[in-house]
XYZ file of C-alpha atoms in Angstrom:
205
model
C -21.012 163.309 -98.551
C -23.931 162.257 -96.392
C -22.910 159.977 -93.530
C -23.939 156.383 -94.006
C -26.686 155.435 -91.572
C -25.834 152.377 -89.487
C -27.186 150.889 -86.290
C -25.065 150.153 -83.236
C -25.882 146.445 -83.213
C -22.561 144.609 -83.786
C -24.403 141.834 -85.643
C -25.039 144.368 -88.412
C -21.307 144.247 -89.124
C -21.224 140.491 -89.600
C -22.238 138.172 -92.394
C -23.546 134.632 -92.220
C -22.160 131.483 -93.831
C -23.884 132.254 -97.128
C -23.080 135.965 -97.170
C -26.291 137.391 -95.713
C -26.117 140.456 -93.463
C -26.309 139.364 -89.835
C -28.857 141.819 -88.463
C -31.158 141.175 -91.426
C -31.117 137.412 -90.852
C -31.886 137.890 -87.156
C -34.706 140.287 -88.030
C -36.099 137.904 -90.650
C -36.103 135.094 -88.087
C -38.175 137.067 -85.598
C -40.567 138.588 -88.105
C -41.197 135.169 -89.639
C -42.068 133.726 -86.236
C -44.359 136.680 -85.535
C -46.296 135.910 -88.704
C -46.292 132.163 -88.190
C -44.096 131.510 -91.236
C -42.701 128.249 -89.897
C -40.499 127.127 -92.797
C -39.021 130.569 -93.441
C -38.197 130.995 -89.756
C -36.483 127.598 -89.702
C -34.446 128.513 -92.786
C -33.134 131.706 -91.203
C -32.458 129.830 -87.974
C -30.491 127.174 -89.854
C -28.446 129.859 -91.603
C -27.536 131.226 -88.184
C -26.798 127.767 -86.801
C -24.384 126.724 -89.547
C -22.557 130.059 -89.436
C -20.949 129.589 -86.014
C -21.557 128.518 -82.404
C -21.714 132.228 -81.551
C -24.576 132.677 -83.990
C -26.300 129.671 -82.449
C -26.115 131.330 -79.025
C -27.536 134.528 -80.503
C -30.319 132.475 -82.077
C -31.343 130.991 -78.737
C -31.251 134.366 -77.006
C -33.660 135.646 -79.635
C -35.966 132.643 -79.240
C -36.011 133.177 -75.475
C -36.866 136.845 -75.989
C -39.529 136.036 -78.585
C -41.244 133.653 -76.166
C -42.047 136.660 -73.958
C -41.879 139.619 -76.335
C -44.098 138.231 -79.088
C -45.932 135.300 -77.486
C -46.321 136.718 -73.991
C -49.690 136.117 -72.373
C -50.900 134.442 -75.553
C -49.205 131.329 -74.181
C -47.494 131.885 -70.801
C -45.939 128.404 -71.072
C -43.923 129.413 -74.144
C -41.052 130.859 -72.111
C -40.749 127.657 -70.077
C -40.892 125.503 -73.179
C -38.195 127.433 -75.044
C -35.994 127.546 -71.954
C -36.356 123.767 -71.660
C -35.474 123.217 -75.323
C -32.453 125.468 -74.877
C -31.224 123.360 -71.970
C -31.934 120.064 -73.729
C -29.962 120.944 -76.874
C -26.845 121.351 -74.718
C -26.830 117.580 -74.198
C -25.672 117.281 -77.822
C -22.518 118.511 -79.539
C -22.631 121.428 -81.997
C -22.016 119.126 -84.973
C -24.705 116.588 -83.982
C -27.860 116.909 -86.049
C -30.039 116.134 -83.029
C -28.959 119.457 -81.526
C -30.584 121.273 -84.441
C -33.864 119.465 -83.783
C -34.497 121.565 -80.670
C -34.217 124.765 -82.689
C -36.714 123.489 -85.234
C -39.101 122.291 -82.538
C -38.881 125.547 -80.589
C -39.614 127.585 -83.709
C -42.557 125.396 -84.691
C -43.957 125.780 -81.192
C -43.569 129.572 -81.241
C -45.108 129.892 -84.704
C -48.176 127.926 -83.607
C -48.696 129.923 -80.399
C -51.305 132.623 -80.014
C -49.369 135.862 -79.712
C -49.673 138.879 -77.427
C -47.105 141.687 -77.511
C -48.520 143.557 -74.516
C -45.502 142.946 -72.247
C -43.143 144.499 -74.782
C -45.516 147.407 -75.303
C -45.741 148.026 -71.559
C -41.937 147.786 -71.297
C -41.588 150.497 -73.941
C -44.185 152.658 -72.196
C -42.048 152.452 -69.033
C -38.774 153.238 -70.810
C -40.039 156.262 -72.719
C -42.255 157.624 -69.928
C -39.376 157.558 -67.430
C -37.046 159.081 -70.049
C -39.483 162.003 -70.271
C -39.370 162.525 -66.502
C -42.183 160.378 -65.155
C -41.678 159.174 -61.566
C -44.318 156.953 -59.907
C -45.980 157.976 -56.641
C -46.025 155.567 -53.685
C -49.687 154.513 -53.181
C -51.288 154.281 -49.759
C -51.719 150.517 -50.083
C -47.924 150.104 -50.121
C -47.556 151.605 -46.660
C -47.793 148.744 -44.184
C -45.859 147.311 -41.234
C -42.948 146.513 -43.541
C -42.274 150.198 -44.295
C -41.118 152.987 -41.991
C -44.039 155.247 -42.873
C -46.478 152.397 -42.433
C -45.153 151.625 -38.948
C -45.433 155.300 -37.985
C -49.062 155.165 -39.122
C -49.661 152.287 -36.704
C -50.276 149.725 -39.401
C -49.775 146.305 -37.862
C -50.297 142.616 -38.663
C -54.075 143.059 -38.510
C -53.856 145.780 -41.175
C -51.547 143.575 -43.209
C -53.933 140.623 -43.031
C -57.011 142.538 -44.114
C -55.606 145.244 -46.379
C -51.929 145.098 -47.385
C -51.996 141.389 -48.253
C -55.081 141.720 -50.449
C -54.721 139.868 -53.769
C -56.700 140.403 -56.997
C -58.054 138.224 -58.474
C -58.508 136.060 -55.412
C -58.659 132.326 -56.040
C -61.395 130.263 -54.437
C -59.907 129.098 -51.126
C -60.992 125.909 -49.377
C -59.534 126.472 -45.916
C -59.988 128.809 -42.964
C -56.357 129.781 -42.376
C -57.124 133.492 -42.682
C -59.770 133.218 -39.990
C -57.419 131.162 -37.804
C -54.641 133.731 -38.160
C -57.068 136.585 -37.481
C -58.028 134.877 -34.228
C -54.367 134.456 -33.247
C -53.703 138.160 -33.842
C -56.373 139.029 -31.289
C -54.178 137.474 -28.601
C -50.632 137.788 -29.983
C -48.202 140.171 -28.273
C -44.704 140.336 -29.822
C -43.346 141.476 -26.463
C -44.798 138.501 -24.642
C -43.477 135.337 -26.279
C -41.821 132.198 -24.929
C -38.148 132.503 -24.055
C -36.920 130.165 -26.799
C -39.083 131.604 -29.594
C -37.132 131.657 -32.873
C -36.114 135.129 -34.025
C -36.277 135.805 -37.748
C -34.086 138.397 -39.449
C -36.290 141.409 -40.246
C -33.862 142.726 -42.845
C -34.963 142.267 -46.425
C -31.841 140.911 -48.108
């Protein structure tokens, strides 16, 4: 007899309040949100909610994941919004109907969002590439005064200011702090400071 094919997800071995298979309900929730099927998503969410508090927790973990996995850069605020709704619902008891309102609102928000799955795609590229033996090479721009190799190369605060601290894209800046700091570096000697100068811990905790 051919072995029955099952997945390792423990939710696949559970059923909901109305007898639906757990992993299928969870999948239907996420796929409905992906397609913007607001009412269907809310129905599957409600089925999870009324099954048990444990299913409610699973529901919120999926909504948090969806806010990044499926919405992503389409609406970077989605993760913050869902996290906020998740915290707010905890102000109400499990059997208070107002608690359910935050699930409905979170799902409606996610359904309406523009969606971008690039973060999940990039995550999967990393996982499978590394599994096939890929190891990244340390680029030259990473070697600065904060690394042993960078120090041996003589890369100092001046190098850090003009090269290692480079940011892209650079916002329009309305101050001259970089120029001020560059001028200070022309005169600064770490071995010639005042006696009571504060000493910072150079260890990166």
